[in-house]
């Protein structure tokens, strides 16, 4: 955890205050978005409305999402 110090002043005020905030730096590997899900709010919970998949998915990635190992529409 790291800290940073900010100098803050209210609009029209002459005095400045020092604020100390704590923050955490996360290091994560690069990610590739393969799809998105749109949700709709119902009276009980969120419900999936639509799913959108990327068009540039490799065959390796498709195998992770489909049990047959083939991309949809290419099943023989």
PDB file of N, CA and C in Angstrom:
ATOM      1  N   UNK A   1       0.847  -1.157   0.000  1.00  0.00           N
ATOM      2  CA  UNK A   1       0.000   0.000   0.000  1.00  0.00           C
ATOM      3  C   UNK A   1       0.901   1.231   0.000  1.00  0.00           C
ATOM      4  N   UNK A   2       0.509   2.217  -0.757  1.00  0.00           N
ATOM      5  CA  UNK A   2       1.252   3.470  -0.839  1.00  0.00           C
ATOM      6  C   UNK A   2       0.358   4.617  -0.412  1.00  0.00           C
ATOM      7  N   UNK A   3       0.977   5.751  -0.193  1.00  0.00           N
ATOM      8  CA  UNK A   3       0.238   6.945   0.207  1.00  0.00           C
ATOM      9  C   UNK A   3       0.619   8.097  -0.697  1.00  0.00           C
ATOM     10  N   UNK A   4      -0.296   9.009  -0.888  1.00  0.00           N
ATOM     11  CA  UNK A   4       0.004  10.225  -1.623  1.00  0.00           C
ATOM     12  C   UNK A   4      -0.571  11.407  -0.864  1.00  0.00           C
ATOM     13  N   UNK A   5       0.078  12.546  -0.998  1.00  0.00           N
ATOM     14  CA  UNK A   5      -0.341  13.760  -0.315  1.00  0.00           C
ATOM     15  C   UNK A   5      -0.828  14.764  -1.340  1.00  0.00           C
ATOM     16  N   UNK A   6      -2.000  15.326  -1.103  1.00  0.00           N
ATOM     17  CA  UNK A   6      -2.590  16.310  -1.992  1.00  0.00           C
ATOM     18  C   UNK A   6      -2.753  17.626  -1.252  1.00  0.00           C
ATOM     19  N   UNK A   7      -2.572  18.709  -1.954  1.00  0.00           N
ATOM     20  CA  UNK A   7      -2.875  20.023  -1.398  1.00  0.00           C
ATOM     21  C   UNK A   7      -4.229  20.451  -1.950  1.00  0.00           C
ATOM     22  N   UNK A   8      -5.166  20.683  -1.071  1.00  0.00           N
ATOM     23  CA  UNK A   8      -6.520  21.023  -1.494  1.00  0.00           C
ATOM     24  C   UNK A   8      -6.937  22.338  -0.864  1.00  0.00           C
ATOM     25  N   UNK A   9      -7.640  23.135  -1.614  1.00  0.00           N
ATOM     26  CA  UNK A   9      -8.186  24.377  -1.078  1.00  0.00           C
ATOM     27  C   UNK A   9      -9.606  24.534  -1.589  1.00  0.00           C
ATOM     28  N   UNK A  10     -10.427  25.094  -0.748  1.00  0.00           N
ATOM     29  CA  UNK A  10     -11.804  25.350  -1.157  1.00  0.00           C
ATOM     30  C   UNK A  10     -11.838  26.583  -2.044  1.00  0.00           C
ATOM     31  N   UNK A  11     -12.821  26.657  -2.869  1.00  0.00           N
ATOM     32  CA  UNK A  11     -12.965  27.775  -3.787  1.00  0.00           C
ATOM     33  C   UNK A  11     -13.139  29.078  -2.994  1.00  0.00           C
ATOM     34  N   UNK A  12     -12.261  30.029  -3.222  1.00  0.00           N
ATOM     35  CA  UNK A  12     -12.354  31.318  -2.540  1.00  0.00           C
ATOM     36  C   UNK A  12     -11.641  31.360  -1.202  1.00  0.00           C
ATOM     37  N   UNK A  13     -11.054  30.248  -0.755  1.00  0.00           N
ATOM     38  CA  UNK A  13     -10.368  30.207   0.524  1.00  0.00           C
ATOM     39  C   UNK A  13      -8.870  30.424   0.311  1.00  0.00           C
ATOM     40  N   UNK A  14      -8.215  31.030   1.281  1.00  0.00           N
ATOM     41  CA  UNK A  14      -6.781  31.284   1.193  1.00  0.00           C
ATOM     42  C   UNK A  14      -5.996  30.109   1.748  1.00  0.00           C
ATOM     43  N   UNK A  15      -6.545  29.404   2.729  1.00  0.00           N
ATOM     44  CA  UNK A  15      -5.843  28.307   3.369  1.00  0.00           C
ATOM     45  C   UNK A  15      -5.888  27.049   2.511  1.00  0.00           C
ATOM     46  N   UNK A  16      -4.783  26.289   2.558  1.00  0.00           N
ATOM     47  CA  UNK A  16      -4.715  25.002   1.862  1.00  0.00           C
ATOM     48  C   UNK A  16      -4.618  23.901   2.901  1.00  0.00           C
ATOM     49  N   UNK A  17      -5.234  22.785   2.610  1.00  0.00           N
ATOM     50  CA  UNK A  17      -5.181  21.625   3.490  1.00  0.00           C
ATOM     51  C   UNK A  17      -4.393  20.530   2.812  1.00  0.00           C
ATOM     52  N   UNK A  18      -3.686  19.757   3.588  1.00  0.00           N
ATOM     53  CA  UNK A  18      -2.978  18.593   3.069  1.00  0.00           C
ATOM     54  C   UNK A  18      -3.820  17.355   3.325  1.00  0.00           C
ATOM     55  N   UNK A  19      -4.127  16.642   2.278  1.00  0.00           N
ATOM     56  CA  UNK A  19      -4.885  15.403   2.378  1.00  0.00           C
ATOM     57  C   UNK A  19      -3.951  14.235   2.090  1.00  0.00           C
ATOM     58  N   UNK A  20      -4.070  13.173   2.854  1.00  0.00           N
ATOM     59  CA  UNK A  20      -3.278  11.971   2.640  1.00  0.00           C
ATOM     60  C   UNK A  20      -4.241  10.862   2.258  1.00  0.00           C
ATOM     61  N   UNK A  21      -3.989  10.248   1.103  1.00  0.00           N
ATOM     62  CA  UNK A  21      -4.824   9.151   0.621  1.00  0.00           C
ATOM     63  C   UNK A  21      -3.984   7.895   0.490  1.00  0.00           C
ATOM     64  N   UNK A  22      -4.577   6.776   0.825  1.00  0.00           N
ATOM     65  CA  UNK A  22      -3.924   5.486   0.639  1.00  0.00           C
ATOM     66  C   UNK A  22      -4.421   4.876  -0.665  1.00  0.00           C
ATOM     67  N   UNK A  23      -3.524   4.211  -1.394  1.00  0.00           N
ATOM     68  CA  UNK A  23      -3.933   3.526  -2.617  1.00  0.00           C
ATOM     69  C   UNK A  23      -3.059   2.307  -2.817  1.00  0.00           C
ATOM     70  N   UNK A  24      -3.540   1.400  -3.636  1.00  0.00           N
ATOM     71  CA  UNK A  24      -2.839   0.159  -3.936  1.00  0.00           C
ATOM     72  C   UNK A  24      -2.619   0.072  -5.432  1.00  0.00           C
ATOM     73  N   UNK A  25      -1.427  -0.312  -5.822  1.00  0.00           N
ATOM     74  CA  UNK A  25      -1.092  -0.487  -7.231  1.00  0.00           C
ATOM     75  C   UNK A  25      -1.192  -1.973  -7.540  1.00  0.00           C
ATOM     76  N   UNK A  26      -2.032  -2.311  -8.508  1.00  0.00           N
ATOM     77  CA  UNK A  26      -2.190  -3.700  -8.925  1.00  0.00           C
ATOM     78  C   UNK A  26      -1.498  -3.914 -10.253  1.00  0.00           C
ATOM     79  N   UNK A  27      -0.721  -4.959 -10.333  1.00  0.00           N
ATOM     80  CA  UNK A  27      -0.086  -5.316 -11.592  1.00  0.00           C
ATOM     81  C   UNK A  27      -0.768  -6.567 -12.115  1.00  0.00           C
ATOM     82  N   UNK A  28      -1.334  -6.455 -13.310  1.00  0.00           N
ATOM     83  CA  UNK A  28      -2.042  -7.579 -13.910  1.00  0.00           C
ATOM     84  C   UNK A  28      -1.508  -7.797 -15.318  1.00  0.00           C
ATOM     85  N   UNK A  29      -1.596  -9.000 -15.827  1.00  0.00           N
ATOM     86  CA  UNK A  29      -1.163  -9.236 -17.202  1.00  0.00           C
ATOM     87  C   UNK A  29      -2.139  -8.611 -18.193  1.00  0.00           C
ATOM     88  N   UNK A  30      -1.717  -8.467 -19.423  1.00  0.00           N
ATOM     89  CA  UNK A  30      -2.591  -7.935 -20.464  1.00  0.00           C
ATOM     90  C   UNK A  30      -3.759  -8.888 -20.676  1.00  0.00           C
ATOM     91  N   UNK A  31      -4.917  -8.335 -20.972  1.00  0.00           N
ATOM     92  CA  UNK A  31      -6.104  -9.151 -21.204  1.00  0.00           C
ATOM     93  C   UNK A  31      -6.663  -8.854 -22.587  1.00  0.00           C
ATOM     94  N   UNK A  32      -7.391  -9.799 -23.111  1.00  0.00           N
ATOM     95  CA  UNK A  32      -8.068  -9.645 -24.389  1.00  0.00           C
ATOM     96  C   UNK A  32      -9.549  -9.888 -24.134  1.00  0.00           C
ATOM     97  N   UNK A  33     -10.375  -8.951 -24.537  1.00  0.00           N
ATOM     98  CA  UNK A  33     -11.820  -9.090 -24.350  1.00  0.00           C
ATOM     99  C   UNK A  33     -12.352  -9.984 -25.462  1.00  0.00           C
ATOM    100  N   UNK A  34     -13.054 -11.046 -25.066  1.00  0.00           N
ATOM    101  CA  UNK A  34     -13.608 -11.967 -26.057  1.00  0.00           C
ATOM    102  C   UNK A  34     -15.115 -11.838 -26.190  1.00  0.00           C
ATOM    103  N   UNK A  35     -15.740 -11.135 -25.261  1.00  0.00           N
ATOM    104  CA  UNK A  35     -17.179 -10.965 -25.351  1.00  0.00           C
ATOM    105  C   UNK A  35     -17.697 -10.067 -24.243  1.00  0.00           C
ATOM    106  N   UNK A  36     -18.938  -9.666 -24.424  1.00  0.00           N
ATOM    107  CA  UNK A  36     -19.593  -8.816 -23.432  1.00  0.00           C
ATOM    108  C   UNK A  36     -21.019  -9.312 -23.238  1.00  0.00           C
ATOM    109  N   UNK A  37     -21.552  -9.105 -22.042  1.00  0.00           N
ATOM    110  CA  UNK A  37     -22.918  -9.489 -21.734  1.00  0.00           C
ATOM    111  C   UNK A  37     -23.668  -8.247 -21.276  1.00  0.00           C
ATOM    112  N   UNK A  38     -24.811  -7.992 -21.880  1.00  0.00           N
ATOM    113  CA  UNK A  38     -25.664  -6.883 -21.465  1.00  0.00           C
ATOM    114  C   UNK A  38     -26.732  -7.390 -20.519  1.00  0.00           C
ATOM    115  N   UNK A  39     -26.942  -6.669 -19.439  1.00  0.00           N
ATOM    116  CA  UNK A  39     -27.911  -7.083 -18.425  1.00  0.00           C
ATOM    117  C   UNK A  39     -29.069  -6.110 -18.363  1.00  0.00           C
ATOM    118  N   UNK A  40     -30.223  -6.618 -17.934  1.00  0.00           N
ATOM    119  CA  UNK A  40     -31.401  -5.798 -17.707  1.00  0.00           C
ATOM    120  C   UNK A  40     -31.820  -6.013 -16.252  1.00  0.00           C
ATOM    121  N   UNK A  41     -32.274  -4.943 -15.630  1.00  0.00           N
ATOM    122  CA  UNK A  41     -32.680  -5.040 -14.228  1.00  0.00           C
ATOM    123  C   UNK A  41     -34.150  -5.421 -14.145  1.00  0.00           C
ATOM    124  N   UNK A  42     -34.417  -6.530 -13.482  1.00  0.00           N
ATOM    125  CA  UNK A  42     -35.790  -6.976 -13.238  1.00  0.00           C
ATOM    126  C   UNK A  42     -36.120  -6.673 -11.777  1.00  0.00           C
ATOM    127  N   UNK A  43     -37.367  -6.804 -11.377  1.00  0.00           N
ATOM    128  CA  UNK A  43     -37.709  -6.525  -9.972  1.00  0.00           C
ATOM    129  C   UNK A  43     -36.982  -7.428  -8.970  1.00  0.00           C
ATOM    130  N   UNK A  44     -36.510  -8.585  -9.415  1.00  0.00           N
ATOM    131  CA  UNK A  44     -35.881  -9.532  -8.496  1.00  0.00           C
ATOM    132  C   UNK A  44     -34.360  -9.513  -8.568  1.00  0.00           C
ATOM    133  N   UNK A  45     -33.789  -9.371  -9.760  1.00  0.00           N
ATOM    134  CA  UNK A  45     -32.330  -9.427  -9.917  1.00  0.00           C
ATOM    135  C   UNK A  45     -31.961  -8.983 -11.331  1.00  0.00           C
ATOM    136  N   UNK A  46     -30.676  -8.980 -11.616  1.00  0.00           N
ATOM    137  CA  UNK A  46     -30.225  -8.699 -12.973  1.00  0.00           C
ATOM    138  C   UNK A  46     -30.377  -9.950 -13.816  1.00  0.00           C
ATOM    139  N   UNK A  47     -30.736  -9.767 -15.087  1.00  0.00           N
ATOM    140  CA  UNK A  47     -30.920 -10.891 -16.012  1.00  0.00           C
ATOM    141  C   UNK A  47     -30.128 -10.593 -17.269  1.00  0.00           C
ATOM    142  N   UNK A  48     -29.455 -11.595 -17.798  1.00  0.00           N
ATOM    143  CA  UNK A  48     -28.689 -11.420 -19.022  1.00  0.00           C
ATOM    144  C   UNK A  48     -29.640 -11.148 -20.182  1.00  0.00           C
ATOM    145  N   UNK A  49     -29.396 -10.076 -20.917  1.00  0.00           N
ATOM    146  CA  UNK A  49     -30.267  -9.691 -22.020  1.00  0.00           C
ATOM    147  C   UNK A  49     -29.679 -10.143 -23.350  1.00  0.00           C
ATOM    148  N   UNK A  50     -28.385  -9.879 -23.553  1.00  0.00           N
ATOM    149  CA  UNK A  50     -27.757 -10.207 -24.823  1.00  0.00           C
ATOM    150  C   UNK A  50     -26.274 -10.498 -24.583  1.00  0.00           C
ATOM    151  N   UNK A  51     -25.708 -11.381 -25.392  1.00  0.00           N
ATOM    152  CA  UNK A  51     -24.276 -11.675 -25.353  1.00  0.00           C
ATOM    153  C   UNK A  51     -23.678 -11.350 -26.712  1.00  0.00           C
ATOM    154  N   UNK A  52     -22.523 -10.710 -26.707  1.00  0.00           N
ATOM    155  CA  UNK A  52     -21.839 -10.353 -27.948  1.00  0.00           C
ATOM    156  C   UNK A  52     -20.433 -10.924 -27.882  1.00  0.00           C
ATOM    157  N   UNK A  53     -20.033 -11.676 -28.919  1.00  0.00           N
ATOM    158  CA  UNK A  53     -18.710 -12.282 -28.978  1.00  0.00           C
ATOM    159  C   UNK A  53     -17.859 -11.559 -30.011  1.00  0.00           C
ATOM    160  N   UNK A  54     -16.570 -11.516 -29.777  1.00  0.00           N
ATOM    161  CA  UNK A  54     -15.634 -10.912 -30.730  1.00  0.00           C
ATOM    162  C   UNK A  54     -15.540 -11.798 -31.969  1.00  0.00           C
ATOM    163  N   UNK A  55     -15.213 -11.196 -33.100  1.00  0.00           N
ATOM    164  CA  UNK A  55     -15.130 -11.956 -34.356  1.00  0.00           C
ATOM    165  C   UNK A  55     -13.736 -12.498 -34.617  1.00  0.00           C
ATOM    166  N   UNK A  56     -12.738 -12.053 -33.872  1.00  0.00           N
ATOM    167  CA  UNK A  56     -11.356 -12.432 -34.161  1.00  0.00           C
ATOM    168  C   UNK A  56     -10.820 -13.489 -33.208  1.00  0.00           C
ATOM    169  N   UNK A  57     -11.690 -14.345 -32.663  1.00  0.00           N
ATOM    170  CA  UNK A  57     -11.248 -15.346 -31.703  1.00  0.00           C
ATOM    171  C   UNK A  57     -10.473 -16.462 -32.385  1.00  0.00           C
ATOM    172  N   UNK A  58      -9.390 -16.870 -31.759  1.00  0.00           N
ATOM    173  CA  UNK A  58      -8.603 -17.966 -32.310  1.00  0.00           C
ATOM    174  C   UNK A  58      -9.298 -19.291 -31.997  1.00  0.00           C
ATOM    175  N   UNK A  59      -8.853 -20.336 -32.649  1.00  0.00           N
ATOM    176  CA  UNK A  59      -9.429 -21.659 -32.437  1.00  0.00           C
ATOM    177  C   UNK A  59      -9.164 -22.146 -31.020  1.00  0.00           C
ATOM    178  N   UNK A  60      -8.015 -21.788 -30.460  1.00  0.00           N
ATOM    179  CA  UNK A  60      -7.704 -22.173 -29.081  1.00  0.00           C
ATOM    180  C   UNK A  60      -8.694 -21.568 -28.094  1.00  0.00           C
ATOM    181  N   UNK A  61      -9.042 -20.321 -28.307  1.00  0.00           N
ATOM    182  CA  UNK A  61      -9.985 -19.643 -27.421  1.00  0.00           C
ATOM    183  C   UNK A  61     -11.376 -20.246 -27.555  1.00  0.00           C
ATOM    184  N   UNK A  62     -11.775 -20.583 -28.751  1.00  0.00           N
ATOM    185  CA  UNK A  62     -13.100 -21.170 -28.961  1.00  0.00           C
ATOM    186  C   UNK A  62     -13.225 -22.513 -28.273  1.00  0.00           C
ATOM    187  N   UNK A  63     -12.140 -23.276 -28.220  1.00  0.00           N
ATOM    188  CA  UNK A  63     -12.176 -24.577 -27.559  1.00  0.00           C
ATOM    189  C   UNK A  63     -12.472 -24.440 -26.075  1.00  0.00           C
ATOM    190  N   UNK A  64     -12.082 -23.335 -25.479  1.00  0.00           N
ATOM    191  CA  UNK A  64     -12.341 -23.121 -24.051  1.00  0.00           C
ATOM    192  C   UNK A  64     -13.823 -22.928 -23.766  1.00  0.00           C
ATOM    193  N   UNK A  65     -14.569 -22.398 -24.723  1.00  0.00           N
ATOM    194  CA  UNK A  65     -15.969 -22.066 -24.494  1.00  0.00           C
ATOM    195  C   UNK A  65     -16.944 -23.095 -25.037  1.00  0.00           C
ATOM    196  N   UNK A  66     -16.515 -23.962 -25.928  1.00  0.00           N
ATOM    197  CA  UNK A  66     -17.401 -24.956 -26.520  1.00  0.00           C
ATOM    198  C   UNK A  66     -16.891 -26.352 -26.204  1.00  0.00           C
ATOM    199  N   UNK A  67     -17.784 -27.206 -25.726  1.00  0.00           N
ATOM    200  CA  UNK A  67     -17.402 -28.551 -25.298  1.00  0.00           C
ATOM    201  C   UNK A  67     -16.901 -29.415 -26.452  1.00  0.00           C
ATOM    202  N   UNK A  68     -17.449 -29.230 -27.650  1.00  0.00           N
ATOM    203  CA  UNK A  68     -17.089 -30.091 -28.769  1.00  0.00           C
ATOM    204  C   UNK A  68     -15.711 -29.772 -29.332  1.00  0.00           C
ATOM    205  N   UNK A  69     -15.158 -28.603 -29.006  1.00  0.00           N
ATOM    206  CA  UNK A  69     -13.851 -28.231 -29.530  1.00  0.00           C
ATOM    207  C   UNK A  69     -13.924 -27.580 -30.887  1.00  0.00           C
ATOM    208  N   UNK A  70     -15.104 -27.521 -31.458  1.00  0.00           N
ATOM    209  CA  UNK A  70     -15.269 -26.873 -32.751  1.00  0.00           C
ATOM    210  C   UNK A  70     -16.000 -25.557 -32.565  1.00  0.00           C
ATOM    211  N   UNK A  71     -15.738 -24.617 -33.448  1.00  0.00           N
ATOM    212  CA  UNK A  71     -16.457 -23.354 -33.360  1.00  0.00           C
ATOM    213  C   UNK A  71     -17.888 -23.570 -33.831  1.00  0.00           C
ATOM    214  N   UNK A  72     -18.823 -22.756 -33.360  1.00  0.00           N
ATOM    215  CA  UNK A  72     -20.225 -22.948 -33.750  1.00  0.00           C
ATOM    216  C   UNK A  72     -20.410 -22.749 -35.256  1.00  0.00           C
ATOM    217  N   UNK A  73     -21.203 -23.576 -35.829  1.00  0.00           N
ATOM    218  CA  UNK A  73     -21.466 -23.493 -37.263  1.00  0.00           C
ATOM    219  C   UNK A  73     -20.495 -24.343 -38.082  1.00  0.00           C
ATOM    220  N   UNK A  74     -19.394 -24.786 -37.486  1.00  0.00           N
ATOM    221  CA  UNK A  74     -18.431 -25.621 -38.193  1.00  0.00           C
ATOM    222  C   UNK A  74     -18.533 -27.074 -37.774  1.00  0.00           C
ATOM    223  N   UNK A  75     -19.481 -27.386 -36.921  1.00  0.00           N
ATOM    224  CA  UNK A  75     -19.641 -28.765 -36.461  1.00  0.00           C
ATOM    225  C   UNK A  75     -20.015 -29.649 -37.634  1.00  0.00           C
ATOM    226  N   UNK A  76     -19.412 -30.810 -37.682  1.00  0.00           N
ATOM    227  CA  UNK A  76     -19.661 -31.728 -38.813  1.00  0.00           C
ATOM    228  C   UNK A  76     -20.580 -32.838 -38.399  1.00  0.00           C
TER     229      UNK A  76
END
